[in-house]
Coordinates of C-alpha atoms and ligand atoms in Angstrom, one line a residue:
M1 CA 120.1 49.6 71.4
I2 CA 117.9 47.3 72.2
T3 CA 114.8 47.8 70.8
F4 CA 111.5 46.6 73.2
V5 CA 109.3 44.0 71.8
P6 CA 106.6 42.4 73.9
G7 CA 106.0 38.9 73.7
P8 CA 103.2 37.3 71.8
H9 CA 101.9 35.1 75.2
L10 CA 100.6 38.6 76.3
L11 CA 98.1 38.0 73.7
D12 CA 96.9 34.2 74.9
S13 CA 94.4 34.9 77.9
P14 CA 92.0 32.3 78.4
R15 CA 88.5 32.8 77.4
G16 CA 85.1 32.0 79.0
R17 CA 85.9 32.1 83.1
A18 CA 83.4 32.1 84.9
W19 CA 83.0 35.5 87.5
P20 CA 81.3 35.7 90.7
A21 CA 79.1 38.6 91.0
V22 CA 81.2 41.3 93.3
P23 CA 79.1 42.0 96.3
G24 CA 77.1 45.2 96.7
T25 CA 75.5 45.2 93.3
G26 CA 71.3 45.3 93.1
P27 CA 68.7 42.9 91.9
R28 CA 69.0 42.1 88.6
G29 CA 65.7 43.0 86.6
A30 CA 63.6 41.8 83.7
A31 CA 63.4 42.8 80.3
G32 CA 60.6 43.6 78.2
P33 CA 59.4 45.7 75.4
P34 CA 60.6 49.2 75.6
P35 CA 58.2 51.6 77.7
A36 CA 56.5 54.6 76.1
T37 CA 58.5 57.0 78.3
A38 CA 61.8 57.4 79.9
R39 CA 63.3 60.9 81.1
V40 CA 66.8 59.5 79.1
A41 CA 66.9 57.3 75.9
V42 CA 70.2 55.8 75.1
V43 CA 70.3 54.3 72.1
G44 CA 73.1 51.5 71.9
A45 CA 74.8 50.1 75.0
G46 CA 78.3 49.6 73.7
P47 CA 80.8 50.5 76.0
A48 CA 79.8 54.7 75.0
G49 CA 76.2 53.6 76.2
L50 CA 77.4 51.6 79.2
A51 CA 79.5 54.6 80.1
V52 CA 76.7 57.1 79.6
A53 CA 74.2 55.2 81.5
A54 CA 76.4 54.8 84.9
A55 CA 77.0 58.5 84.6
L56 CA 73.4 59.4 84.9
W57 CA 72.8 56.7 87.8
H58 CA 75.3 58.3 89.7
L59 CA 73.8 61.9 88.8
G60 CA 70.5 60.7 90.5
I61 CA 68.6 60.2 86.9
E62 CA 67.2 56.8 87.4
D63 CA 64.4 56.5 84.7
V64 CA 66.5 55.5 81.7
V65 CA 66.0 53.5 79.2
L66 CA 68.9 51.6 76.6
L67 CA 67.5 50.1 73.6
D68 CA 70.1 47.7 71.7
R69 CA 69.7 45.5 69.0
D70 CA 71.8 42.7 70.6
G71 CA 69.9 43.3 74.1
R72 CA 72.9 43.0 76.0
P73 CA 75.7 45.6 77.0
C74 CA 78.9 45.9 75.1
G75 CA 77.1 42.6 72.7
R76 CA 78.6 43.9 69.5
F77 CA 82.0 44.6 70.9
F78 CA 82.6 41.2 72.2
E79 CA 80.9 39.7 69.5
R80 CA 83.6 41.0 67.1
V81 CA 86.4 40.8 69.3
D82 CA 85.5 36.7 69.5
I83 CA 85.2 36.4 66.0
L84 CA 88.7 37.7 65.7
G85 CA 90.0 35.5 68.8
Q86 CA 90.7 38.6 70.2
R87 CA 91.7 38.0 73.7
V88 CA 93.3 41.1 75.1
L89 CA 92.5 44.5 74.7
R90 CA 94.5 46.7 72.9
S91 CA 93.6 49.3 75.5
P92 CA 95.3 49.5 79.1
Y93 CA 93.8 49.3 82.8
E94 CA 93.5 53.1 83.1
H95 CA 90.5 52.8 80.3
H96 CA 87.3 51.9 81.1
P97 CA 83.7 52.5 80.8
G98 CA 82.6 53.3 84.3
A99 CA 81.9 56.9 85.3
E100 CA 84.5 60.0 85.3
G101 CA 84.8 60.8 88.7
H102 CA 83.2 58.3 90.6
R103 CA 85.9 55.7 91.8
D104 CA 83.3 52.8 92.3
C105 CA 85.5 50.2 90.8
E106 CA 87.4 50.7 88.2
L107 CA 88.9 48.0 85.8
L108 CA 92.2 47.5 87.6
D109 CA 90.2 47.3 91.1
F110 CA 87.7 44.6 89.6
A111 CA 91.2 42.5 88.2
R112 CA 92.7 42.7 91.3
L113 CA 89.1 41.6 93.6
N114 CA 89.3 38.6 91.1
W115 CA 93.0 37.7 91.4
S116 CA 92.9 34.1 92.0
R117 CA 91.0 33.7 89.0
L118 CA 94.1 35.3 86.5
T119 CA 97.0 33.5 85.1
P120 CA 100.5 34.9 86.2
V121 CA 101.1 36.4 83.2
E122 CA 97.9 38.3 83.7
R123 CA 99.2 39.6 87.2
R124 CA 102.2 40.9 86.1
E125 CA 100.3 42.9 83.7
I126 CA 98.2 44.0 86.9
R127 CA 101.5 45.2 88.5
M128 CA 102.9 46.6 85.3
A129 CA 99.6 49.0 85.1
Q130 CA 100.0 49.4 89.3
S131 CA 103.4 50.7 88.4
G132 CA 102.5 53.3 85.5
H133 CA 103.4 51.6 82.5
R134 CA 101.7 50.4 79.7
S135 CA 99.5 47.1 80.2
V136 CA 97.8 44.3 78.6
V137 CA 93.8 43.5 79.4
P138 CA 92.5 40.3 79.1
V139 CA 89.0 40.5 77.1
D140 CA 87.7 38.0 79.8
V141 CA 88.2 40.3 82.6
F142 CA 86.8 43.4 80.4
E143 CA 83.5 41.4 79.5
A144 CA 83.0 40.3 83.6
Y145 CA 83.9 44.1 84.7
C146 CA 81.3 45.3 82.1
A147 CA 79.2 43.1 83.3
H148 CA 79.5 44.6 86.5
V149 CA 79.3 48.1 85.6
A150 CA 76.0 47.4 83.9
H151 CA 74.5 45.5 86.9
L152 CA 75.8 47.7 89.4
H153 CA 74.5 51.0 87.4
H154 CA 70.9 49.1 86.9
V155 CA 72.0 48.9 82.8
D156 CA 70.7 45.5 82.4
R157 CA 67.3 46.1 84.1
N158 CA 66.8 49.3 81.9
L159 CA 68.1 47.5 78.9
R160 CA 65.3 46.8 76.0
R161 CA 66.2 44.7 72.9
A162 CA 65.1 47.0 70.1
E163 CA 65.8 47.8 66.8
V164 CA 65.9 51.9 66.6
T165 CA 64.6 52.9 63.1
A166 CA 63.9 56.4 63.9
V167 CA 64.6 59.6 66.1
R168 CA 62.3 62.4 65.6
P169 CA 63.6 65.6 67.4
A170 CA 60.7 67.7 69.1
E171 CA 60.8 71.4 70.9
D172 CA 60.1 69.8 74.2
H173 CA 60.8 65.9 73.6
V174 CA 62.2 63.4 71.4
T175 CA 60.0 60.7 69.9
V176 CA 62.3 57.2 69.7
H177 CA 60.9 54.7 67.1
G178 CA 61.5 51.0 66.2
P179 CA 59.2 48.8 64.2
D180 CA 56.9 48.1 67.0
F181 CA 57.3 50.6 69.4
A182 CA 57.5 54.2 70.4
L183 CA 59.1 56.0 73.1
T184 CA 59.0 59.4 74.1
A185 CA 62.0 60.9 75.9
E186 CA 62.7 64.0 77.1
H187 CA 66.9 63.6 75.9
V188 CA 68.4 61.0 73.7
V189 CA 71.7 60.1 73.4
L190 CA 73.0 58.2 70.4
C191 CA 75.5 55.8 71.2
L192 CA 75.7 53.9 67.8
G193 CA 79.7 53.1 67.3
E194 CA 80.7 52.5 64.0
E195 CA 79.8 50.2 61.2
R196 CA 81.5 48.0 58.7
R197 CA 83.5 50.0 56.1
P198 CA 82.6 48.8 52.8
A199 CA 84.5 47.9 50.0
P200 CA 85.3 50.6 47.2
A201 CA 82.5 49.5 44.3
A202 CA 85.1 49.6 41.8
W203 CA 86.5 46.2 43.4
W204 CA 83.8 43.8 42.1
P205 CA 82.4 45.8 38.4
E206 CA 78.9 43.7 38.4
G207 CA 78.4 45.8 41.8
V208 CA 78.1 41.9 43.2
V209 CA 80.6 40.8 45.9
P210 CA 82.0 37.7 44.4
P211 CA 81.6 34.4 46.5
G212 CA 84.6 33.5 48.4
V213 CA 84.8 37.5 49.9
G214 CA 84.1 38.3 53.5
H215 CA 84.6 41.1 56.1
W216 CA 86.7 40.8 59.5
D217 CA 83.5 40.6 61.4
E218 CA 82.3 37.3 59.9
P219 CA 83.6 34.0 60.3
V220 CA 86.1 32.2 57.7
P221 CA 85.1 28.8 56.5
E222 CA 87.0 26.0 58.0
D223 CA 87.6 24.3 54.5
A224 CA 89.8 27.3 53.0
R225 CA 93.3 26.0 52.9
S226 CA 94.7 29.4 51.4
V227 CA 93.5 32.5 53.0
T228 CA 94.2 36.3 51.8
V229 CA 93.4 39.2 54.1
V230 CA 93.5 42.6 52.7
G231 CA 94.2 45.4 55.5
G232 CA 96.9 47.1 57.9
G233 CA 95.0 47.0 61.2
L234 CA 94.3 45.2 64.3
S235 CA 92.0 43.2 62.9
A236 CA 93.6 42.1 60.3
A237 CA 96.6 40.9 62.5
H238 CA 94.2 38.8 64.2
L239 CA 93.1 37.3 61.0
L240 CA 96.3 36.5 60.0
A241 CA 97.8 35.2 63.3
N242 CA 94.2 32.7 63.2
A243 CA 95.2 31.9 59.8
L244 CA 98.7 30.8 60.3
R245 CA 98.0 28.6 63.6
D246 CA 95.2 26.7 61.4
G247 CA 98.0 25.8 58.7
R248 CA 96.8 28.1 55.8
Q249 CA 98.7 29.4 53.1
V250 CA 98.1 33.2 54.2
H251 CA 98.8 36.5 51.9
W252 CA 98.7 39.7 53.5
I253 CA 98.0 42.8 50.9
L254 CA 99.2 46.3 52.5
R255 CA 98.4 49.5 51.2
A256 CA 101.1 50.8 53.7
S257 CA 104.4 50.2 52.1
E258 CA 105.4 48.6 55.4
E259 CA 103.8 47.4 58.6
R260 CA 102.9 49.9 61.4
Y261 CA 103.4 48.1 65.2
Q262 CA 102.2 50.2 68.1
C263 CA 101.2 49.5 71.4
A264 CA 97.9 51.7 70.9
D265 CA 95.8 52.8 68.2
V266 CA 95.8 56.5 69.2
N267 CA 99.0 58.5 70.3
A268 CA 98.3 58.3 74.5
S269 CA 98.4 62.5 74.6
F270 CA 94.7 62.5 73.3
F271 CA 93.5 60.4 76.0
R272 CA 94.9 63.6 78.4
A273 CA 93.7 67.0 78.2
E274 CA 96.9 68.4 76.4
G275 CA 95.9 66.3 73.5
R276 CA 91.9 67.0 73.5
A277 CA 92.9 70.4 73.6
R278 CA 94.6 70.4 70.3
F279 CA 91.1 70.1 68.9
D280 CA 89.4 72.4 71.4
G281 CA 88.8 75.8 68.9
T282 CA 91.5 74.6 66.4
A283 CA 90.4 75.5 62.5
W284 CA 88.3 72.6 61.2
E285 CA 90.9 71.9 58.7
D286 CA 93.9 71.7 61.3
R287 CA 91.4 68.8 63.0
L288 CA 91.0 67.0 59.8
A289 CA 94.6 66.9 59.4
L290 CA 95.2 66.1 63.2
M291 CA 92.2 62.7 62.1
R292 CA 93.9 62.0 59.1
G293 CA 98.0 61.7 60.8
H294 CA 96.6 60.0 64.0
R295 CA 94.0 57.3 62.8
R296 CA 96.5 55.0 60.8
A297 CA 96.1 51.1 60.6
S298 CA 98.5 49.3 62.8
V299 CA 98.8 46.0 64.8
M300 CA 99.8 45.6 68.6
F301 CA 103.5 44.9 69.0
E302 CA 103.3 41.7 70.1
F303 CA 102.4 40.1 66.8
R304 CA 105.6 41.1 65.0
P305 CA 107.7 38.1 66.4
L306 CA 104.8 35.6 65.1
L307 CA 104.4 37.3 61.9
E308 CA 108.0 37.8 61.0
E309 CA 108.3 34.6 61.2
A310 CA 105.6 33.2 59.2
E311 CA 106.9 35.7 56.3
Q312 CA 110.7 34.2 57.2
K313 CA 109.6 30.5 56.5
G314 CA 107.3 31.0 53.9
Q315 CA 103.7 30.5 55.1
L316 CA 103.1 34.1 55.1
T317 CA 103.5 36.3 51.8
V318 CA 103.3 40.1 52.6
H319 CA 102.7 41.9 49.6
R320 CA 103.7 45.6 50.5
G321 CA 102.4 49.0 48.9
R322 CA 99.9 47.1 47.3
A323 CA 96.7 48.4 46.1
V324 CA 94.0 46.1 45.4
T325 CA 92.2 47.1 42.2
A326 CA 89.6 44.1 41.6
I327 CA 88.3 41.4 43.5
A328 CA 86.4 38.1 40.9
P329 CA 86.5 34.4 40.9
G330 CA 89.1 32.8 39.7
R331 CA 89.8 29.0 38.7
A332 CA 88.6 25.8 40.6
G333 CA 86.2 27.7 42.8
R334 CA 89.4 30.2 44.3
T335 CA 89.0 33.6 44.7
V336 CA 91.4 36.3 43.0
V337 CA 92.5 39.6 44.3
R338 CA 94.1 42.3 41.5
L339 CA 96.7 44.4 42.5
D340 CA 97.8 47.7 41.0
D341 CA 101.0 46.4 40.0
G342 CA 99.4 44.1 37.8
G343 CA 99.7 41.2 39.9
A344 CA 96.9 38.7 41.1
V345 CA 96.9 36.9 44.3
P346 CA 94.7 33.8 44.1
A347 CA 92.9 32.4 47.4
D348 CA 90.1 30.0 48.6
H349 CA 89.0 32.7 50.5
V350 CA 89.7 36.5 50.7
V351 CA 88.9 38.7 54.2
L352 CA 88.6 42.2 53.8
A353 CA 89.2 44.1 56.7
L354 CA 89.2 47.5 55.9
G355 CA 87.9 49.3 59.3
T356 CA 84.8 51.0 60.4
T357 CA 82.9 54.1 59.4
V358 CA 81.4 56.2 62.2
S359 CA 77.5 56.0 62.9
T360 CA 76.9 59.8 62.6
G361 CA 72.9 59.4 63.2
E362 CA 71.9 60.2 59.5
R363 CA 70.1 57.0 59.2
L364 CA 67.9 57.7 62.1
L365 CA 67.4 61.1 62.2
P366 CA 65.4 63.7 60.0
P367 CA 67.1 65.6 57.2
G368 CA 69.0 68.3 57.6
V369 CA 69.7 67.5 61.3
V370 CA 72.9 65.8 61.6
A371 CA 74.4 68.3 58.9
P372 CA 77.4 66.6 58.3
R373 CA 81.2 68.5 57.0
D374 CA 83.4 65.9 55.9
G375 CA 81.5 63.1 57.2
W376 CA 81.2 64.2 60.6
P377 CA 78.2 65.6 62.4
D378 CA 77.6 68.9 63.5
L379 CA 77.7 69.2 67.5
D380 CA 78.0 71.5 70.3
E381 CA 81.2 71.4 71.4
R382 CA 80.3 71.9 75.4
T383 CA 77.0 69.4 75.5
L384 CA 77.9 67.3 72.2
A385 CA 74.1 67.4 71.0
Y386 CA 73.1 68.3 67.5
R387 CA 73.2 71.9 66.8
N388 CA 70.2 71.3 64.8
A389 CA 68.5 68.8 67.9
P390 CA 69.2 70.3 70.9
R391 CA 67.6 67.2 72.9
V392 CA 69.9 64.7 71.3
S393 CA 73.3 64.2 71.8
A394 CA 76.0 62.0 70.6
V395 CA 78.8 59.7 72.6
G396 CA 81.4 57.7 70.5
A397 CA 83.4 58.0 67.3
A398 CA 80.7 60.8 66.1
A399 CA 82.7 63.1 68.6
C400 CA 85.8 62.9 67.3
M401 CA 86.0 66.5 65.5
V402 CA 84.7 67.6 69.1
L403 CA 87.3 65.4 71.4
G404 CA 89.9 64.5 69.1
P405 CA 90.8 60.6 67.7
A406 CA 90.5 59.3 70.9
A407 CA 86.9 59.5 71.0
R408 CA 86.0 56.3 69.0
N409 CA 87.6 54.6 72.0
I410 CA 86.4 53.2 75.2
D411 CA 88.3 56.2 77.4
G412 CA 86.9 58.8 74.9
H413 CA 83.7 57.4 75.9
R414 CA 84.0 58.6 79.6
V415 CA 85.5 62.2 78.6
A416 CA 82.3 62.6 76.0
T417 CA 79.7 61.2 78.6
A418 CA 80.8 63.4 81.2
R419 CA 80.1 66.3 79.0
V420 CA 76.8 65.0 78.1
A421 CA 75.5 63.7 81.3
G422 CA 76.2 66.3 83.1
A423 CA 74.6 68.5 80.2
I424 CA 71.2 66.9 80.4
A425 CA 71.3 66.4 84.2
A426 CA 71.2 70.5 84.4
R427 CA 68.8 70.5 81.8
L428 CA 66.2 68.2 83.8
S429 CA 67.1 69.9 86.8
G430 CA 66.0 73.1 85.1
A431 CA 69.7 74.9 85.7
P432 CA 70.7 76.8 82.6
V433 CA 73.0 75.0 80.2
E434 CA 75.8 77.1 79.2
A435 CA 75.8 76.9 75.0
E436 CA 78.7 77.8 72.5
R437 CA 79.1 81.4 71.9
P438 CA 77.9 81.9 67.7
A439 CA 81.3 83.5 67.6
E440 CA 83.4 80.4 69.0
R441 CA 81.5 78.1 67.1
T442 CA 82.4 80.4 63.7
A443 CA 85.9 80.4 65.0
A444 CA 85.9 76.9 65.3
R445 CA 84.7 76.1 61.9
V446 CA 86.4 78.5 59.7
Ligands
LIG501 C1 87.7 44.2 67.1 C2 88.1 45.2 68.1 C3 88.6 45.7 69.0 C4 88.6 46.7 69.4 N1 89.4 47.4 70.6 C5 88.9 47.9 71.2 C6 90.2 48.3 72.7 O1 90.9 47.6 72.8 N2 90.3 49.2 73.5 C7 89.4 50.7 72.8 O2 89.2 51.6 73.4 N3 88.5 50.2 71.9 C8 88.4 49.0 70.8 N4 87.8 49.3 70.1 C9 87.1 50.6 69.4 C10 85.8 50.0 69.7 O3 84.8 49.7 68.7 C11 85.2 51.2 71.0 O4 86.4 51.7 71.6 C12 83.9 51.0 71.3 O5 83.1 49.3 71.1 C13 83.1 51.5 70.8 O6 81.8 51.0 72.0 P1 80.3 52.1 71.5 O7 79.5 51.8 72.1 O8 80.9 53.6 70.7 O9 80.4 51.1 70.1 P2 79.6 49.8 70.2 O10 80.2 48.8 70.7 O11 79.6 49.4 68.4 O12 78.1 49.6 70.2 C14 77.3 50.3 69.9 C15 75.7 49.4 69.9 O13 75.0 50.1 69.7 C16 74.0 49.2 68.5 N5 72.8 50.3 67.7 C17 73.5 51.1 66.9 N6 72.4 51.3 66.1 C18 71.9 50.9 66.7 C19 70.4 51.1 65.9 N7 69.5 51.7 65.2 N8 69.2 50.4 66.9 C20 69.5 49.3 68.3 N9 70.7 49.3 68.4 C21 71.8 50.2 68.0 C22 75.2 48.3 68.3 O14 73.8 47.2 67.8 C23 76.0 48.2 69.2 O15 75.3 47.2 70.9 C24 87.8 47.9 69.1 C25 86.8 47.6 67.9 C26 87.0 45.9 67.4 C27 86.3 46.2 66.1

């Protein structure tokens, strides 16, 4: 039997190419402070916020303001992938933050329009996508596409750099507060994304992170000759690959008994209706079990040859099936990771790649609104509005218990957006919005 292992060269797309604006896009506007009012305010301008704004534009709702602390579309997303040195997306060409049902220019079309700027490997991936196979999308192309979508749907004009500190829903409006502004909107969509998952408090007994410990979204010090990476996902894989490329001695601490290699981090069925149907009206415990089973850390196949070769050569030591119990300063300025088998791994620098936690809106909304159950917000399944604040809705990872694990990914945002933007447009036009029937809600939550 031949095992299919795609080549590591797929990971090496160039970054930082110049992309011309696509004809037909409108004028760019100057960003200022947030206005006092808007029909819709979108908090967070990552891929989710971008999808929401694009969909609202197609529905004729133009008085939309996006508020993001980074002040540029998908700023945090590209900051994170660039710090990891990630050159290609994990999601294929079909997954993009354009508007569902409006084929103005999808990611694949955009890449084809820029054919002359692509490498032969990238062109081959486009052909793979065209013939229905798995494809690898360059981050460079995706960034240019996001800029295109933002420009086309007036997102760059409507985006304000602003930190939102509170969202206060009322009967007929919602007020969004920042340190120096207050904006009143008829509807608010929270597209907050995910935060870095903190390490268990027990890892450092004094409650203070020891020196020599960093996180996946922080740079690794250049003078570190040895690096320990903790975690089993794609961020860990990038950190390992970077450290190996730089000639460092590397340890990999993996709680699972072996590495998991797979193309996508979510089973492909969850991007389709039949996968989402597994969440539709299903008992809460069953959804929790699905989420647990389908959000396990894994690494793109392309890393496999590199990591296996480094292990054989002795540059990489993999501690499989080992859990971290503590991290503490060691001798000669090194940092020691202690393992549950009594082992100790010293290195110049330790990087924690422990994944992310979902932003549910709890930090912004008043107590009692989010009403989390097992950490997930209480959302209306048809409109993704908070049941306790119907003028505020959520798109992104917060919607996982309604739409399944793909809600965290770029394509899931489009599906969530179609529900949210449709419901908001209906409300703004005065049409009644079909809410969940109480009996169904009970059935879904028993
Ligand atoms: C390294 C990495 C690679 C990934 N690769 C892929 C991939 O290839 N394909 C895929 O489908 N998914 C991928 N993901 C998952 C990815 O995070 C999501 O698909 C996508 O970024 C989520 O978009 P989002 O808009 O929900 O969140 P984000 O991209 O995190 O955007 C949220 C935005 O909201 C802003 N924000 C949050 N709170 C506030 C506040 N209070 N005030 C103002 N602004 C605020 C943040 O600053 C941020 O800009 C990857 C994730 C990571 C970390």
